[in-house]
Short mmCIF file of C-alpha atoms in Angstrom, two decimals:
data_model
loop_
_atom_site.label_atom_id
_atom_site.label_comp_id
_atom_site.label_asym_id
_atom_site.label_seq_id
_atom_site.Cartn_x
_atom_site.Cartn_y
_atom_site.Cartn_z
CA MET N 928 53.19 -1.09 -4.80
CA PRO N 929 55.84 -3.73 -4.81
CA ALA N 930 54.54 -5.89 -7.58
CA GLN N 931 55.45 -3.81 -10.48
CA LEU N 932 57.37 -5.83 -13.00
CA PRO N 933 56.40 -4.89 -16.54
CA ARG N 934 53.87 -6.96 -18.42
CA ASN N 935 56.68 -8.17 -20.66
CA PRO N 936 59.82 -9.20 -18.75
CA PRO N 937 62.81 -6.87 -19.11
CA SER N 938 65.06 -7.35 -22.10
CA THR N 939 67.91 -8.65 -19.96
CA ALA N 940 68.97 -12.07 -18.79
CA SER N 941 65.72 -12.25 -16.85
CA GLY N 942 63.63 -11.91 -20.01
CA PRO N 943 62.47 -14.52 -22.50
CA PRO N 944 64.95 -16.66 -24.43
CA ALA N 945 66.61 -14.94 -27.37
CA PRO N 946 65.17 -15.55 -30.85
CA GLY N 947 67.00 -18.33 -32.65
CA GLN N 948 68.17 -19.96 -29.43
CA ARG N 949 68.80 -23.68 -29.90
CA ALA N 950 66.13 -26.12 -28.77
CA ASP N 951 68.39 -27.72 -26.16
CA ALA N 952 69.23 -24.28 -24.74
CA ARG N 953 65.54 -23.37 -24.51
CA HIS N 954 64.87 -26.70 -22.82
CA ASN N 955 67.62 -26.09 -20.26
CA ARG N 956 66.28 -22.61 -19.54
CA THR N 957 62.79 -23.97 -18.98
CA ARG N 958 64.15 -26.65 -16.62
CA LEU N 959 66.12 -24.07 -14.67
CA LEU N 960 63.12 -21.80 -14.21
CA GLN N 961 60.91 -24.69 -13.13
CA ALA N 962 63.53 -25.88 -10.65
CA ALA N 963 63.94 -22.35 -9.30
CA ARG N 964 60.19 -21.87 -8.80
CA GLU N 965 59.85 -25.18 -6.99
CA ALA N 966 62.84 -24.56 -4.74
CA TYR N 967 61.90 -20.96 -3.96
CA ALA N 968 58.30 -21.92 -3.16
CA LEU N 969 59.54 -24.39 -0.55
CA ASN N 970 62.49 -22.53 0.93
CA GLY N 971 62.40 -18.91 -0.21
CA THR N 972 64.97 -17.20 -2.41
CA ASP N 973 67.96 -18.04 -0.22
CA VAL N 974 68.36 -21.35 -2.08
CA PRO N 975 71.91 -21.42 -3.56
CA SER N 976 72.15 -21.17 -7.33
CA SER N 977 74.22 -24.36 -7.34
CA ALA N 978 71.28 -26.21 -5.78
CA ILE N 979 68.98 -24.87 -8.49
CA ALA N 980 71.34 -26.18 -11.17
CA ARG N 981 71.47 -29.62 -9.54
CA ARG N 982 67.70 -29.72 -9.22
CA ALA N 983 67.39 -28.90 -12.93
CA GLY N 984 69.97 -31.52 -13.87
CA VAL N 985 72.38 -29.09 -15.51
CA GLY N 986 75.81 -27.73 -14.68
CA ALA N 987 76.49 -24.41 -12.98
CA ALA N 988 78.02 -23.08 -16.20
CA THR N 989 74.74 -23.68 -18.02
CA LEU N 990 72.83 -21.83 -15.33
CA TYR N 991 75.12 -18.80 -15.53
CA ARG N 992 74.94 -18.70 -19.32
CA HIS N 993 71.18 -18.20 -19.04
CA PHE N 994 71.14 -16.19 -15.80
CA PRO N 995 74.45 -14.38 -15.16
CA THR N 996 73.29 -13.07 -11.77
CA ARG N 997 71.17 -14.41 -8.94
CA ASP N 998 68.80 -11.48 -9.35
CA SER N 999 68.20 -12.30 -13.00
CA LEU N 1000 67.18 -15.87 -12.09
CA ILE N 1001 64.81 -14.70 -9.35
CA ALA N 1002 63.26 -12.01 -11.56
CA ALA N 1003 62.68 -14.50 -14.39
CA ALA N 1004 61.26 -17.14 -12.06
CA PHE N 1005 58.61 -14.79 -10.73
CA SER N 1006 58.00 -12.50 -13.70
CA GLU N 1007 54.64 -14.08 -14.53
CA GLN N 1008 53.29 -13.69 -11.00
CA LEU N 1009 54.59 -10.18 -10.69
CA SER N 1010 53.02 -9.26 -14.02
CA GLN N 1011 49.70 -10.54 -12.69
CA CYS N 1012 49.98 -8.01 -9.87
CA VAL N 1013 50.52 -5.22 -12.38
CA ALA N 1014 47.44 -6.36 -14.28
CA ALA N 1015 45.43 -6.38 -11.03
CA LEU N 1016 46.37 -2.76 -10.35
CA ASP N 1017 45.44 -1.72 -13.89
CA GLU N 1018 42.11 -3.52 -13.52
CA ALA N 1019 41.46 -1.75 -10.22
CA LEU N 1020 41.95 1.60 -11.90
CA GLN N 1021 39.16 0.73 -14.33
CA ASP N 1022 36.74 -0.26 -11.55
CA ASP N 1023 33.81 2.14 -11.17
CA ASP N 1024 34.08 1.58 -7.41
CA PRO N 1025 37.69 2.48 -6.47
CA TRP N 1026 37.33 1.09 -2.93
CA HIS N 1027 36.28 -2.25 -4.42
CA GLY N 1028 39.24 -2.05 -6.81
CA LEU N 1029 41.69 -1.29 -4.01
CA ARG N 1030 40.38 -4.18 -1.90
CA ASN N 1031 40.75 -6.58 -4.83
CA VAL N 1032 44.38 -5.58 -5.41
CA LEU N 1033 45.26 -6.05 -1.76
CA ILE N 1034 43.50 -9.42 -1.57
CA LYS N 1035 45.25 -10.69 -4.69
CA VAL N 1036 48.74 -9.63 -3.69
CA CYS N 1037 48.43 -10.79 -0.08
CA THR N 1038 47.14 -14.16 -1.27
CA MET N 1039 50.09 -14.59 -3.64
CA GLN N 1040 52.48 -13.71 -0.82
CA ALA N 1041 50.93 -16.28 1.49
CA GLN N 1042 50.84 -19.05 -1.10
CA ASP N 1043 54.48 -18.93 -2.15
CA ARG N 1044 57.40 -18.16 0.17
CA GLY N 1045 59.65 -17.51 -2.79
CA PHE N 1046 57.28 -15.02 -4.36
CA SER N 1047 56.91 -13.22 -1.05
CA ALA N 1048 60.68 -12.74 -0.82
CA ALA N 1049 61.02 -11.75 -4.48
CA PHE N 1050 58.10 -9.36 -4.10
CA LEU N 1051 60.07 -7.27 -1.59
CA SER N 1052 63.39 -7.51 -3.41
CA GLN N 1053 65.27 -5.12 -5.62
CA PHE N 1054 66.68 -6.08 -9.02
CA PRO N 1055 69.45 -3.54 -9.65
CA ASP N 1056 70.09 -4.51 -13.27
CA ALA N 1057 66.43 -4.34 -14.36
CA SER N 1058 65.74 -0.69 -15.17
CA ASP N 1059 62.33 -1.59 -16.63
CA VAL N 1060 61.30 -2.93 -13.22
CA HIS N 1061 62.05 0.38 -11.54
CA ARG N 1062 60.14 2.34 -14.17
CA GLU N 1063 57.10 0.13 -13.70
CA ARG N 1064 57.31 0.42 -9.93
CA ALA N 1065 57.44 4.22 -10.20
CA ARG N 1066 54.39 4.13 -12.47
CA ALA N 1067 52.61 1.89 -10.00
CA GLU N 1068 53.36 4.29 -7.12
CA VAL N 1069 51.54 7.01 -9.03
CA SER N 1070 48.66 4.71 -9.96
CA LEU N 1071 48.25 3.51 -6.38
CA ALA N 1072 48.16 7.08 -5.07
CA HIS N 1073 45.50 7.92 -7.66
CA LEU N 1074 43.44 4.86 -6.71
CA VAL N 1075 43.67 5.71 -3.00
CA GLN N 1076 42.55 9.30 -3.61
CA ARG N 1077 39.58 8.16 -5.70
CA ALA N 1078 38.54 5.75 -2.92
CA LYS N 1079 38.76 8.58 -0.40
CA ASP N 1080 36.62 10.79 -2.60
CA THR N 1081 33.81 8.21 -2.49
CA GLY N 1082 33.76 8.38 1.31
CA LYS N 1083 34.40 4.62 1.62
CA LEU N 1084 38.05 4.97 2.63
CA ARG N 1085 39.08 6.92 5.71
CA LYS N 1086 40.44 10.37 4.91
CA ASP N 1087 43.76 9.90 6.74
CA PHE N 1088 44.67 6.73 4.84
CA ASP N 1089 48.04 7.11 3.12
CA PRO N 1090 49.46 5.07 0.21
CA SER N 1091 52.41 4.18 2.45
CA ASP N 1092 49.93 2.19 4.57
CA VAL N 1093 49.88 -0.37 1.76
CA THR N 1094 53.62 -0.79 2.25
CA LEU N 1095 53.06 -1.48 5.93
CA LEU N 1096 50.43 -4.09 5.09
CA LEU N 1097 52.66 -5.91 2.62
CA LEU N 1098 55.60 -5.97 5.01
CA ALA N 1099 53.36 -7.27 7.79
CA ASN N 1100 51.83 -9.87 5.50
CA ASN N 1101 55.29 -11.02 4.49
CA GLY N 1102 56.02 -11.53 8.17
CA VAL N 1103 53.13 -13.96 8.75
CA VAL N 1104 54.20 -16.38 6.02
CA ARG N 1105 54.96 -19.72 7.68
CA GLU N 1106 56.19 -23.18 6.68
CA SER N 1107 52.63 -24.49 6.52
CA PRO N 1108 50.66 -23.16 3.52
CA ALA N 1109 47.42 -23.51 5.47
CA ALA N 1110 48.78 -21.52 8.41
CA SER N 1111 50.17 -18.86 6.07
CA MET N 1112 46.85 -18.41 4.31
CA ALA N 1113 44.84 -18.31 7.54
CA ALA N 1114 47.17 -15.72 9.08
CA SER N 1115 47.21 -13.62 5.91
CA ARG N 1116 43.42 -13.57 5.63
CA ARG N 1117 43.07 -12.62 9.29
CA LEU N 1118 45.62 -9.81 9.00
CA LEU N 1119 44.06 -8.46 5.81
CA ALA N 1120 40.56 -8.53 7.33
CA TYR N 1121 41.75 -6.44 10.28
CA PHE N 1122 43.51 -4.04 7.92
CA LEU N 1123 40.49 -3.57 5.64
CA GLN N 1124 38.20 -2.92 8.61
CA SER N 1125 40.62 -0.28 9.87
CA CYS N 1126 40.46 1.43 6.46
CA LEU N 1127 36.76 2.27 6.81
CA PRO N 1128 35.67 5.76 7.92
CA THR N 1129 35.62 6.09 11.71
CA ASP N 1130 34.34 8.47 14.36
CA GLY N 1131 37.15 10.86 13.49
CA THR N 1132 39.87 9.55 15.82
CA PRO N 1133 43.03 10.37 13.85
CA LEU N 1134 45.86 8.01 13.09
CA PRO N 1135 49.49 8.84 13.87
CA GLN N 1136 51.38 10.51 11.04
CA PRO N 1137 52.14 8.20 8.07
CA ALA N 1138 55.50 6.46 8.11
CA PRO N 1139 57.96 8.10 5.67
CA LEU N 1140 58.05 5.02 3.49
CA ARG N 1141 58.23 4.51 -0.23
CA LEU N 1142 58.15 1.04 -1.70
CA ASP N 1143 61.48 1.48 -3.45
CA ASP N 1144 63.09 2.39 -0.13
CA LEU N 1145 62.17 -1.03 1.24
CA TYR N 1146 63.41 -3.32 -1.51
CA LYS N 1147 66.66 -5.01 -0.61
CA PRO N 1148 68.70 -7.38 -2.74
CA PRO N 1149 68.05 -11.03 -1.81
CA HIS N 1150 70.54 -12.54 0.63
CA ARG N 1151 73.48 -13.94 -1.30
CA THR N 1152 74.13 -17.65 -0.73
CA GLU N 1153 76.07 -19.14 -3.60
#
């Protein structure tokens, strides 16, 4: 599922500051990340990098020394939240009740999407220079499929549920995010409740064939606005 950054951020510009980095450089990096998180939460990831630099009180050259690409800044800004999603999936795999574990993952990720417009955009984005991200996402695809099958085997999840249905949910949930945090959360909870009810075993009425979707097929680079 599309929350699969590694537990430790990639060893690129999006990762932690290099050992031995000067105190003023570490301070500038921290200010840039804080400014990026605040701006993205309010306006999504289309905020120009120049506006992030101004918000942090540093020059554009300083920003690009720390984050050479827009993707590296976005990945670093949201690495902690994305790592929490990875941890939630790992925890779900350890749950004795796989249906309960699957529900918890979906609730957590949908809540994070609704709470932060920037995270929601980053969540569905691709970071071409971060090979570790793609490896973790591939691992998560396998883990999600395993979790779904285990939930089916318990009889608590309908037999024609497909892992690609999670992709549909996350795309739909991304679409209900609004300017108002309260409205976003209310819409997300309502959508998720409908989705979870539809996941329960039914009278046997089949669903249409699953959409030919993989999470990696849906990630697109964030819109470039420099």
